[in-house]
Structures are given as structure tokens and as C-alpha cells.
CSV table of C-alpha atoms in Angstrom, one decimal:
chain,number,residue,atom,x,y,z
A,1338,UNK,CA,-25.2,9.6,-19.1
A,1339,UNK,CA,-28.0,7.4,-17.9
A,1340,UNK,CA,-30.8,7.4,-15.4
A,1341,UNK,CA,-31.7,4.9,-12.8
A,1342,UNK,CA,-33.2,2.6,-15.4
A,1343,UNK,CA,-31.2,-0.1,-17.1
A,1344,UNK,CA,-31.2,1.3,-20.7
A,1345,UNK,CA,-32.6,4.9,-20.8
A,1346,UNK,CA,-30.3,7.9,-21.5
A,1347,UNK,CA,-30.5,10.9,-19.2
A,1348,UNK,CA,-28.8,14.3,-18.7
A,1349,UNK,CA,-25.6,14.9,-16.8
A,1350,UNK,CA,-27.4,15.1,-13.4
A,1351,UNK,CA,-28.3,11.4,-13.5
A,1352,UNK,CA,-24.9,9.6,-13.5
A,1353,UNK,CA,-24.6,6.4,-15.5
A,1354,UNK,CA,-23.2,3.0,-14.5
A,1355,UNK,CA,-20.4,1.2,-16.3
A,1356,UNK,CA,-22.5,-0.9,-18.7
A,1357,UNK,CA,-23.6,2.3,-20.5
A,1358,UNK,CA,-20.1,3.7,-21.1
A,1359,UNK,CA,-17.0,1.8,-22.3
A,1360,UNK,CA,-14.0,4.0,-22.2
A,1361,UNK,CA,-11.5,4.4,-20.5
A,1362,UNK,CA,16.5,3.2,-7.7
A,1363,UNK,CA,17.9,4.2,-9.3
A,1364,UNK,CA,21.1,3.3,-7.1
A,1365,UNK,CA,23.7,5.9,-6.0
A,1366,UNK,CA,27.2,4.4,-6.2
A,1367,UNK,CA,29.9,6.3,-4.4
A,1368,UNK,CA,27.9,9.4,-5.0
A,1369,UNK,CA,28.3,12.9,-3.6
A,1370,UNK,CA,25.0,14.8,-3.4
A,1371,UNK,CA,24.6,18.5,-3.7
A,1372,UNK,CA,21.4,19.7,-2.1
A,1373,UNK,CA,19.9,22.9,-3.7
A,1374,UNK,CA,18.1,25.5,-1.8
A,1375,UNK,CA,14.3,24.9,-1.5
A,1376,UNK,CA,11.2,26.2,0.0
A,1377,UNK,CA,9.0,24.2,2.3
A,1378,UNK,CA,7.2,22.7,-0.7
A,1379,UNK,CA,10.0,22.4,-3.2
A,1380,UNK,CA,12.1,19.2,-3.5
A,1381,UNK,CA,15.8,19.8,-4.3
A,1382,UNK,CA,17.8,17.6,-6.5
A,1383,UNK,CA,20.6,15.3,-5.3
A,1384,UNK,CA,23.2,15.0,-8.0
A,1385,UNK,CA,25.0,11.7,-8.4
A,1386,UNK,CA,28.4,11.1,-9.9
A,1387,UNK,CA,27.2,8.1,-11.9
A,1388,UNK,CA,26.0,8.7,-15.5
A,1389,UNK,CA,23.7,5.7,-15.5
A,1390,UNK,CA,20.5,7.7,-15.2
A,1391,UNK,CA,18.9,10.9,-14.0
A,1392,UNK,CA,19.6,12.1,-10.4
A,1393,UNK,CA,17.2,11.4,-7.6
A,1394,UNK,CA,15.4,14.1,-5.7
A,1395,UNK,CA,15.8,14.7,-2.0
A,1396,UNK,CA,12.6,15.1,0.0
A,1397,UNK,CA,13.3,18.0,2.5
A,1398,UNK,CA,12.8,17.7,6.2
A,1399,UNK,CA,10.0,20.4,6.0
A,1400,UNK,CA,8.0,18.1,3.7
A,1401,UNK,CA,8.7,15.0,5.7
A,1402,UNK,CA,7.4,16.8,8.8
A,1403,UNK,CA,4.0,17.2,7.3
A,1404,UNK,CA,3.3,13.5,7.8
A,1405,UNK,CA,3.2,14.1,11.6
A,1406,UNK,CA,1.0,17.2,11.3
A,1407,UNK,CA,-2.2,16.2,9.5
A,1408,UNK,CA,-3.6,19.7,9.7
A,1409,UNK,CA,-0.5,21.2,8.1
A,1410,UNK,CA,-0.4,18.5,5.5
A,1411,UNK,CA,-4.0,19.2,4.5
A,1412,UNK,CA,-3.2,22.9,4.2
A,1413,UNK,CA,-0.2,22.1,2.0
A,1414,UNK,CA,-2.1,19.8,-0.3
A,1415,UNK,CA,-5.4,21.6,-0.4
A,1416,UNK,CA,-5.6,23.3,-3.8
A,1417,UNK,CA,-8.4,25.6,-2.7
A,1418,UNK,CA,-11.8,25.7,-4.2
A,1419,UNK,CA,-10.5,27.9,-7.0
A,1420,UNK,CA,-7.6,25.5,-7.6
A,1421,UNK,CA,-5.1,28.4,-7.2
A,1422,UNK,CA,-2.7,26.3,-5.2
A,1423,UNK,CA,-2.8,23.2,-7.5
A,1424,UNK,CA,0.6,23.9,-9.1
A,1425,UNK,CA,2.2,24.0,-5.7
A,1426,UNK,CA,0.5,20.7,-4.8
A,1427,UNK,CA,1.8,19.1,-8.0
A,1428,UNK,CA,5.3,20.3,-7.2
A,1429,UNK,CA,5.1,18.8,-3.7
A,1430,UNK,CA,3.8,15.3,-4.5
A,1431,UNK,CA,5.0,14.5,-8.1
A,1432,UNK,CA,8.5,13.1,-7.9
A,1433,UNK,CA,9.4,10.1,-10.0
A,1434,UNK,CA,12.9,9.6,-8.4
A,1435,UNK,CA,12.9,10.5,-4.7
A,1436,UNK,CA,16.1,9.6,-2.9
A,1437,UNK,CA,16.2,7.0,-0.2
A,1438,UNK,CA,12.9,6.6,1.6
A,1439,UNK,CA,11.5,9.7,0.0
A,1440,UNK,CA,8.7,7.8,-1.7
A,1441,UNK,CA,7.5,6.4,1.5
A,1442,UNK,CA,7.7,9.8,3.1
A,1443,UNK,CA,5.6,11.3,0.3
A,1444,UNK,CA,3.0,8.6,0.7
A,1445,UNK,CA,2.8,9.3,4.4
A,1446,UNK,CA,2.2,13.0,3.7
A,1447,UNK,CA,-0.6,12.2,1.3
A,1448,UNK,CA,-2.3,10.0,3.9
A,1449,UNK,CA,-2.0,12.6,6.6
A,1450,UNK,CA,-3.5,15.3,4.3
A,1451,UNK,CA,-6.4,13.4,2.9
A,1452,UNK,CA,-7.6,10.6,5.3
A,1453,UNK,CA,-10.2,10.9,8.0
A,1454,UNK,CA,-8.8,12.0,11.3
A,1455,UNK,CA,-10.1,9.0,13.2
A,1456,UNK,CA,-12.7,6.2,13.0
A,1457,UNK,CA,-16.1,7.7,12.7
A,1458,UNK,CA,-14.9,11.0,11.4
A,1459,UNK,CA,-16.1,12.3,8.0
A,1460,UNK,CA,-13.8,13.9,5.5
A,1461,UNK,CA,-13.6,17.7,5.5
A,1462,UNK,CA,-13.9,19.7,2.4
A,1463,UNK,CA,-10.2,20.6,2.6
A,1464,UNK,CA,-9.3,16.9,2.9
A,1465,UNK,CA,-11.5,16.0,-0.1
A,1466,UNK,CA,-10.0,18.8,-2.2
A,1467,UNK,CA,-6.6,17.5,-1.3
A,1468,UNK,CA,-7.5,14.0,-2.4
A,1469,UNK,CA,-8.7,15.4,-5.7
A,1470,UNK,CA,-5.5,17.4,-6.1
A,1471,UNK,CA,-3.2,14.4,-5.4
A,1472,UNK,CA,-5.0,12.3,-8.0
A,1473,UNK,CA,-4.8,15.1,-10.6
A,1474,UNK,CA,-1.2,15.9,-9.8
A,1475,UNK,CA,-0.2,12.3,-10.4
A,1476,UNK,CA,-2.2,11.8,-13.5
A,1477,UNK,CA,-0.1,9.8,-16.0
A,1478,UNK,CA,2.8,10.0,-13.6
A,1479,UNK,CA,5.3,7.3,-13.0
A,1480,UNK,CA,4.7,6.7,-9.3
A,1481,UNK,CA,7.6,5.5,-7.2
A,1482,UNK,CA,6.9,2.1,-5.7
A,1483,UNK,CA,7.4,3.1,-2.1
A,1484,UNK,CA,4.6,5.7,-2.5
A,1485,UNK,CA,2.0,3.3,-3.8
A,1486,UNK,CA,0.7,1.9,-0.4
A,1487,UNK,CA,0.1,5.4,0.9
A,1488,UNK,CA,-1.8,6.4,-2.3
A,1489,UNK,CA,-3.8,3.2,-2.1
A,1490,UNK,CA,-4.9,4.0,1.5
A,1491,UNK,CA,-6.0,7.5,0.3
A,1492,UNK,CA,-8.0,6.0,-2.5
A,1493,UNK,CA,-9.5,3.4,-0.2
A,1494,UNK,CA,-10.6,6.2,2.1
A,1495,UNK,CA,-12.6,7.7,-0.8
A,1496,UNK,CA,-14.0,4.4,-2.0
A,1497,UNK,CA,-17.5,5.7,-2.7
A,1498,UNK,CA,-16.2,8.7,-4.7
A,1499,UNK,CA,-13.6,6.6,-6.6
A,1500,UNK,CA,-16.1,3.9,-7.5
A,1501,UNK,CA,-18.7,6.4,-9.0
A,1502,UNK,CA,-16.2,8.1,-11.3
A,1503,UNK,CA,-16.7,7.7,-15.0
A,1504,UNK,CA,-15.2,10.6,-16.9
A,1505,UNK,CA,-14.5,14.3,-16.7
A,1506,UNK,CA,-17.6,16.5,-16.7
A,1507,UNK,CA,-18.1,20.1,-17.5
A,1508,UNK,CA,-21.1,20.2,-15.2
A,1509,UNK,CA,-19.0,19.7,-12.0
A,1510,UNK,CA,-18.1,23.1,-10.5
A,1511,UNK,CA,-15.3,22.2,-8.1
A,1512,UNK,CA,-12.8,19.6,-6.8
A,1513,UNK,CA,-15.0,18.7,-3.9
A,1514,UNK,CA,-18.6,18.8,-2.7
A,1515,UNK,CA,-19.7,19.9,0.7
A,1516,UNK,CA,-22.0,17.6,2.8
A,1517,UNK,CA,-24.8,20.0,2.0
A,1518,UNK,CA,-24.2,19.7,-1.8
A,1519,UNK,CA,-24.0,15.9,-1.5
A,1520,UNK,CA,-27.1,15.6,0.6
A,1521,UNK,CA,-30.2,13.9,-0.8
A,1522,UNK,CA,-32.8,16.2,-2.3
A,1523,UNK,CA,-36.6,16.1,-1.4
A,1524,UNK,CA,-36.9,13.2,-3.8
A,1525,UNK,CA,-34.3,11.1,-1.9
A,1526,UNK,CA,-31.7,11.4,-4.7
A,1527,UNK,CA,-28.0,12.5,-4.5
A,1528,UNK,CA,-25.6,12.3,-7.5
A,1529,UNK,CA,-22.9,11.3,-5.0
A,1530,UNK,CA,-24.4,8.0,-4.2
A,1531,UNK,CA,-26.7,6.1,-1.8
A,1532,UNK,CA,-26.3,5.7,1.9
A,1533,UNK,CA,-24.0,8.6,2.4
A,1534,UNK,CA,-22.7,9.7,5.8
A,1535,UNK,CA,-24.1,13.0,6.9
A,1536,UNK,CA,-21.6,15.9,7.3
A,1537,UNK,CA,-19.1,14.2,4.9
A,1538,UNK,CA,-17.5,16.1,2.0
A,1539,UNK,CA,-16.8,14.2,-1.2
A,1540,UNK,CA,-14.0,14.4,-3.7
A,1541,UNK,CA,-15.4,15.1,-7.1
A,1542,UNK,CA,-12.9,13.4,-9.4
A,1543,UNK,CA,-15.1,14.3,-12.4
A,1544,UNK,CA,-14.1,18.0,-12.1
A,1545,UNK,CA,-11.5,19.1,-14.6
A,1546,UNK,CA,-9.5,22.3,-15.2
A,1547,UNK,CA,-7.9,22.3,-18.7
A,1548,UNK,CA,-6.2,25.6,-18.0
A,1549,UNK,CA,-4.3,24.0,-15.2
A,1550,UNK,CA,-3.9,20.6,-16.9
A,1551,UNK,CA,-5.8,19.2,-14.0
A,1552,UNK,CA,-7.8,16.0,-14.6
A,1553,UNK,CA,-8.3,13.4,-11.8
A,1554,UNK,CA,-8.9,9.9,-13.1
A,1555,UNK,CA,-8.7,7.5,-10.2
A,1556,UNK,CA,-8.5,4.4,-12.4
A,1557,UNK,CA,-5.3,5.7,-14.0
A,1558,UNK,CA,-3.7,6.1,-10.6
A,1559,UNK,CA,-5.1,2.7,-9.5
A,1560,UNK,CA,-3.5,1.2,-12.6
A,1561,UNK,CA,-0.2,2.8,-11.7
A,1562,UNK,CA,-0.1,1.7,-8.0
A,1563,UNK,CA,-1.6,-1.8,-8.6
A,1564,UNK,CA,1.8,-3.2,-9.5
A,1565,UNK,CA,2.7,-3.0,-5.8
A,1566,UNK,CA,1.2,-6.0,-4.0
A,1567,UNK,CA,0.5,-4.1,-0.8
A,1568,UNK,CA,-1.3,-1.3,-2.7
A,1569,UNK,CA,-3.2,-3.9,-4.7
A,1570,UNK,CA,-4.4,-5.6,-1.5
A,1571,UNK,CA,-5.5,-2.3,0.1
A,1572,UNK,CA,-7.6,-1.5,-3.0
A,1573,UNK,CA,-9.0,-4.9,-3.3
A,1574,UNK,CA,-10.0,-5.0,0.4
A,1575,UNK,CA,-11.6,-1.6,0.1
A,1576,UNK,CA,-13.8,-2.5,-2.9
A,1577,UNK,CA,-14.9,-5.8,-1.4
A,1578,UNK,CA,-15.6,-4.0,1.9
A,1579,UNK,CA,-17.7,-1.5,0.0
A,1580,UNK,CA,-19.6,-4.3,-1.8
A,1581,UNK,CA,-20.5,-5.9,1.6
A,1582,UNK,CA,-21.5,-2.5,3.0
A,1583,UNK,CA,-23.7,-1.7,0.1
A,1584,UNK,CA,-25.5,-5.1,0.1
A,1585,UNK,CA,-26.4,-5.0,3.7
A,1586,UNK,CA,-28.2,-1.6,3.3
A,1587,UNK,CA,-30.5,-2.8,0.5
A,1588,UNK,CA,-34.0,-4.1,1.1
A,1589,UNK,CA,-34.7,-7.9,1.0
A,1590,UNK,CA,-35.9,-7.2,-2.5
A,1591,UNK,CA,-32.5,-5.9,-3.4
A,1592,UNK,CA,-33.8,-2.4,-3.7
A,1593,UNK,CA,-33.1,1.1,-2.4
A,1594,UNK,CA,-34.9,1.6,0.9
A,1595,UNK,CA,-35.0,5.4,0.2
A,1596,UNK,CA,-36.6,5.1,-3.2
A,1597,UNK,CA,-39.8,7.0,-3.5
A,1598,UNK,CA,-42.2,5.8,-6.3
A,1599,UNK,CA,-42.9,8.5,-8.8
A,1600,UNK,CA,-39.9,10.6,-7.8
A,1601,UNK,CA,-36.8,10.6,-10.1
A,1602,UNK,CA,-33.8,12.9,-10.3
A,1603,UNK,CA,-34.2,15.8,-12.7
A,1604,UNK,CA,-33.8,14.6,-16.3
A,1605,UNK,CA,-34.2,10.9,-15.5
A,1606,UNK,CA,-36.9,8.8,-17.0
A,1607,UNK,CA,-38.9,6.2,-15.1
A,1608,UNK,CA,-36.9,4.3,-12.5
A,1609,UNK,CA,-37.6,1.7,-9.9
A,1610,UNK,CA,-36.3,0.8,-6.5
A,1611,UNK,CA,-33.6,-1.4,-8.1
A,1612,UNK,CA,-32.4,1.0,-10.8
A,1613,UNK,CA,-29.8,3.0,-8.9
A,1614,UNK,CA,-28.6,0.0,-6.8
A,1615,UNK,CA,-28.0,-1.8,-10.1
A,1616,UNK,CA,-25.9,1.1,-11.3
A,1617,UNK,CA,-23.9,1.1,-8.1
A,1618,UNK,CA,-23.3,-2.6,-8.1
A,1619,UNK,CA,-22.1,-2.3,-11.7
A,1620,UNK,CA,-19.6,0.4,-10.6
A,1621,UNK,CA,-18.2,-1.7,-7.7
A,1622,UNK,CA,-18.0,-4.9,-9.8
A,1623,UNK,CA,-16.4,-3.0,-12.7
A,1624,UNK,CA,-13.8,-1.6,-10.4
A,1625,UNK,CA,-12.8,-5.0,-9.1
A,1626,UNK,CA,-12.7,-6.3,-12.7
A,1627,UNK,CA,-10.4,-3.4,-13.8
A,1628,UNK,CA,-8.2,-4.1,-10.8
A,1629,UNK,CA,-7.7,-7.6,-12.1
A,1630,UNK,CA,-7.1,-6.2,-15.6
A,1631,UNK,CA,-4.3,-4.0,-14.3
A,1632,UNK,CA,-2.7,-7.0,-12.6
A,1633,UNK,CA,-2.7,-9.0,-15.8
A,1634,UNK,CA,-1.4,-6.0,-17.9
A,1635,UNK,CA,1.5,-5.4,-15.5
A,1636,UNK,CA,2.3,-9.1,-15.7
A,1637,UNK,CA,2.3,-9.1,-19.5
A,1638,UNK,CA,4.6,-6.0,-19.5
A,1639,UNK,CA,7.0,-7.6,-17.1
A,1640,UNK,CA,6.3,-5.0,-14.4
A,1641,UNK,CA,5.1,-7.9,-12.2
A,1642,UNK,CA,7.9,-10.4,-13.1
A,1643,UNK,CA,6.6,-13.3,-11.0
A,1644,UNK,CA,2.8,-13.4,-10.9
A,1645,UNK,CA,2.7,-16.2,-8.4
A,1646,UNK,CA,5.0,-14.4,-6.0
A,1647,UNK,CA,2.9,-11.2,-6.5
A,1648,UNK,CA,-0.3,-13.1,-5.6
A,1649,UNK,CA,1.3,-14.6,-2.5
A,1650,UNK,CA,2.4,-11.2,-1.4
A,1651,UNK,CA,-1.1,-9.8,-2.0
A,1652,UNK,CA,-2.6,-12.5,0.1
A,1653,UNK,CA,-0.2,-11.7,2.9
A,1654,UNK,CA,-1.3,-8.1,2.8
A,1655,UNK,CA,-5.0,-8.8,2.4
A,1656,UNK,CA,-7.0,-8.3,5.6
A,1657,UNK,CA,-9.5,-11.1,5.0
A,1658,UNK,CA,-13.0,-11.8,3.8
A,1659,UNK,CA,-16.0,-9.5,4.0
A,1660,UNK,CA,-19.6,-10.8,4.4
A,1661,UNK,CA,-22.7,-8.6,4.6
A,1662,UNK,CA,-24.6,-8.5,7.8
A,1663,UNK,CA,-27.5,-10.9,7.9
A,1664,UNK,CA,-30.0,-8.1,8.8
A,1665,UNK,CA,-30.4,-4.8,6.9
A,1666,UNK,CA,-28.4,-2.0,8.4
A,1667,UNK,CA,-29.5,1.6,8.5
A,1668,UNK,CA,-26.3,3.2,9.7
A,1669,UNK,CA,-24.4,5.6,7.4
A,1670,UNK,CA,-20.7,5.4,8.2
A,1671,UNK,CA,-18.2,7.7,6.6
A,1672,UNK,CA,-16.1,6.4,3.7
A,1673,UNK,CA,-13.0,5.7,5.8
A,1674,UNK,CA,-15.0,3.4,8.1
A,1675,UNK,CA,-16.4,1.6,5.0
A,1676,UNK,CA,-12.9,0.7,3.9
A,1677,UNK,CA,-11.7,-0.2,7.4
A,1678,UNK,CA,-14.7,-2.3,8.4
A,1679,UNK,CA,-13.8,-5.5,10.3
A,1680,UNK,CA,-13.2,-8.6,8.3
A,1681,UNK,CA,-15.6,-11.6,8.6
A,1682,UNK,CA,-12.8,-14.2,8.6
A,1683,UNK,CA,-10.0,-15.4,6.3
A,1684,UNK,CA,-10.3,-15.0,2.6
A,1685,UNK,CA,-11.0,-18.3,1.0
A,1686,UNK,CA,-10.6,-19.5,-2.6
A,1687,UNK,CA,-8.6,-18.0,-5.4
A,1688,UNK,CA,-7.9,-14.4,-4.5
A,1689,UNK,CA,-7.4,-13.3,-8.1
A,1690,UNK,CA,-10.8,-14.6,-9.2
A,1691,UNK,CA,-12.6,-11.4,-8.2
A,1692,UNK,CA,-15.9,-12.6,-9.8
A,1693,UNK,CA,-16.1,-15.6,-7.5
A,1694,UNK,CA,-15.3,-13.5,-4.5
A,1695,UNK,CA,-18.2,-11.2,-5.4
A,1696,UNK,CA,-20.5,-14.1,-6.0
A,1697,UNK,CA,-19.7,-15.7,-2.6
A,1698,UNK,CA,-20.6,-12.4,-0.9
A,1699,UNK,CA,-23.8,-11.9,-3.0
A,1700,UNK,CA,-25.0,-15.5,-2.5
A,1701,UNK,CA,-24.4,-15.4,1.3
A,1702,UNK,CA,-26.4,-12.1,1.5
A,1703,UNK,CA,-29.2,-13.4,-0.7
A,1704,UNK,CA,-29.6,-16.5,1.4
A,1705,UNK,CA,-29.5,-14.8,4.7
A,1706,UNK,CA,-32.0,-12.1,3.6
A,1707,UNK,CA,-34.3,-14.5,1.7
A,1708,UNK,CA,-34.0,-12.4,-1.5
A,1709,UNK,CA,-36.3,-13.7,-4.2
A,1710,UNK,CA,-34.5,-16.0,-6.6
A,1711,UNK,CA,-35.3,-13.9,-9.7
A,1712,UNK,CA,-33.9,-10.8,-8.1
A,1713,UNK,CA,-30.8,-12.5,-6.8
A,1714,UNK,CA,-30.2,-14.0,-10.3
A,1715,UNK,CA,-30.6,-10.6,-11.9
A,1716,UNK,CA,-28.1,-9.1,-9.5
A,1717,UNK,CA,-25.7,-11.9,-10.2
A,1718,UNK,CA,-25.9,-11.2,-13.9
A,1719,UNK,CA,-25.4,-7.5,-13.5
A,1720,UNK,CA,-22.3,-8.1,-11.4
A,1721,UNK,CA,-21.0,-10.7,-13.8
A,1722,UNK,CA,-21.4,-8.4,-16.8
A,1723,UNK,CA,-19.8,-5.4,-15.1
A,1724,UNK,CA,-16.9,-7.5,-13.8
A,1725,UNK,CA,-16.1,-8.9,-17.3
A,1726,UNK,CA,-16.3,-5.5,-18.9
A,1727,UNK,CA,-14.0,-4.1,-16.2
A,1728,UNK,CA,-11.6,-7.0,-16.8
A,1729,UNK,CA,-11.5,-6.7,-20.6
A,1730,UNK,CA,-12.4,-3.2,-21.5
A,1731,UNK,CA,-10.9,0.2,-20.8
A,1732,UNK,CA,-12.9,2.3,-18.3
């Protein structure tokens, strides 16, 4: 792991950026379904008379009802701080062949359980634990297409937590961090990122429980849902919105306004006001690069059979362009508000050229804030490098 500096190695408390680590209906035809007895969280099978493939699974009314009761949905998907309910969560959400509109119903349940209750509301610890559990439960799963937009909206609601993920860590003690645990220390440092909303809990996707086969890699889930154009657009919007949000909170020197000279997180070597912003910008640019990598991979595999049609659909679902404010902002909105920020206008240029989209945002911010040319050029290079690595390398 690395510190706030560009090249130094640090201990696990100082999280690295991406440049330091390169890693990683069926149809029923004249069918007669037999519904098995199930509990509120079990999903029965519907048996088809066709032998062309495995049967679909019916999503029971009790599960569907959770989408209209967010508090109950959160309780159903919260694995608990000790993860004792994780097997039940996995049984509820992991279904590769739900019948009919079951996939959409499951996506709606996930949204209800994990997303902020309303604009301006921070995530609760239970919601953050539920988000962790969903990602872990669907790890390496074949996600049904209809579920993808709901999962994308959940991931967008945790855009800060998703972007900072690198790899599993033995140092993480639970699936979520309370707002107190995520708060900056006396040196102005938090391992959960910069400019965090007070009172918000954070999903800690780096937590792992081998005994439960629980590992939550957001990028693997993003890769799975990115073949759906609506899900792709939701994720792309969220990352670009986060990039604009981040830039507009930096100083006119492109630095962290909360940086305190001479104060570094435990285990870190010398850092500057630009060290941790550089790491965060790498993370964001790398995520957008990896999103484009997933798009290309799905096209090569034939999972996106018509790339031009896919891109047109993505553009239809994309909310628009995001430009940073011309003055530095000091507000600290919760993650859901970051992803849902108002657009600045229509998105222009080639949508799939994520690097150009990032450069357009960076250049507009640098000009409006009179950022020194050398610093703007350095930031541009950092973003370029991270984007290319995300595009071509495994995260």
C-alpha cells in the first residue's frame, strides 16, 4: 500500500492509488409451474416442462414486497456486523434465472435496502452493511439482465466507497464503518477519503470473510452489470459526477484544503497537499477506464452483439454532462447526492472516449479556477495514466 506521496510505500493504514497496484430467459413454452414452499427469504423453483435448460426461480410475493418497505428491506439484507446473516442475504439476492420480472423485482429490493432514504440523507450503518453484503453475495455470479440497473444505482449511491476499493485487506474489521470510524483524525486524515459527509456510514468493500466465502469486489460486479446499457450509463454518470464533485473542492493549486503540513497518516512518509488528491484522481480515472474496458470485453465476447446500438442506448440513458463549479465549494454532501447531482447540460463528444470526457471537465475547472499551468498539466498526466491503466490492465 502507498502513502500520499507518488512513489513511497506505506503500511495498510495509508491506502494506495491505482498506479501502485496492477491487479485485478430462458423462455417457458406451454409450461406448468410447480411452486415449492418457501420462507420469506427463500425463492422457490418454477419447473418447466421443456428440457431446453434449467428451470427458472419464482420470486415470492414476500420478497417482492420488500421493495415498497425500505426499512424491512434493509433488515432483510443487513448481514449484521458479525456477518451472521450473510448466508440468508446470499440466498435472497443470488438468482441467476428468476422467472418473469423477478430480476427487476430483486433489483428494486436491493435499491430499497441500500440507497439513502432521500436527498441529503446519509447512509446508515445497516444500509452500508447491506450494500457490502449484496456485492459479496453476487461475487462471480451471473447477474440477470433485469437486475443490472438496480445494482448499478446501488453502486452509484456508494461511489466514494466503490472508487477507493483496491483489494481485500486483513486489516479491515467489518463490512461497514460508522461515521465516527470514518471521521478525520486530528491530522485531518481519513482512510475513507476526502470531503466526506458527516454522519455517513461507509461500506468497506475491502473486508473479507473466507469462512463465509464473502469477498466484495465492486469491479467484478460492475463488469457483470456493464453489459446492460442502462446500468452502464448509471455507473458512467456517477463516476463523472464524482470527478466534478472532487475537483470543485480542491484549492486553486489543485490541493487538499484540509492538508496540514507536517502531519501525515500513521505509517506514511512525507506527503504534500497534492498527494492524496492525486491518489483519488487516479482512482476515479481508473474506474472510468475500467468501465470502458468492460464495454470492449463484452463486445469481443459477443455479449454486446451490436456495439453501436449499445452506445446509442447508453447515450439515451445518460443524464448529461457534469462540470465543476467555478468557485471552490466547501459543502460535504452524502454519497447519494454526489451521484445524483444536477447535470450541467447535454453530454457532448464521443461518449465512449472517457479520457476526453475527463479532460474536458479538468480543463474547464483549471481555466475557471486559474490553476497554475504546471499543476494542471501534472493532473492531466495523472488522469491520463490512470485511465489507460484502467482501460488495459486488470484492477
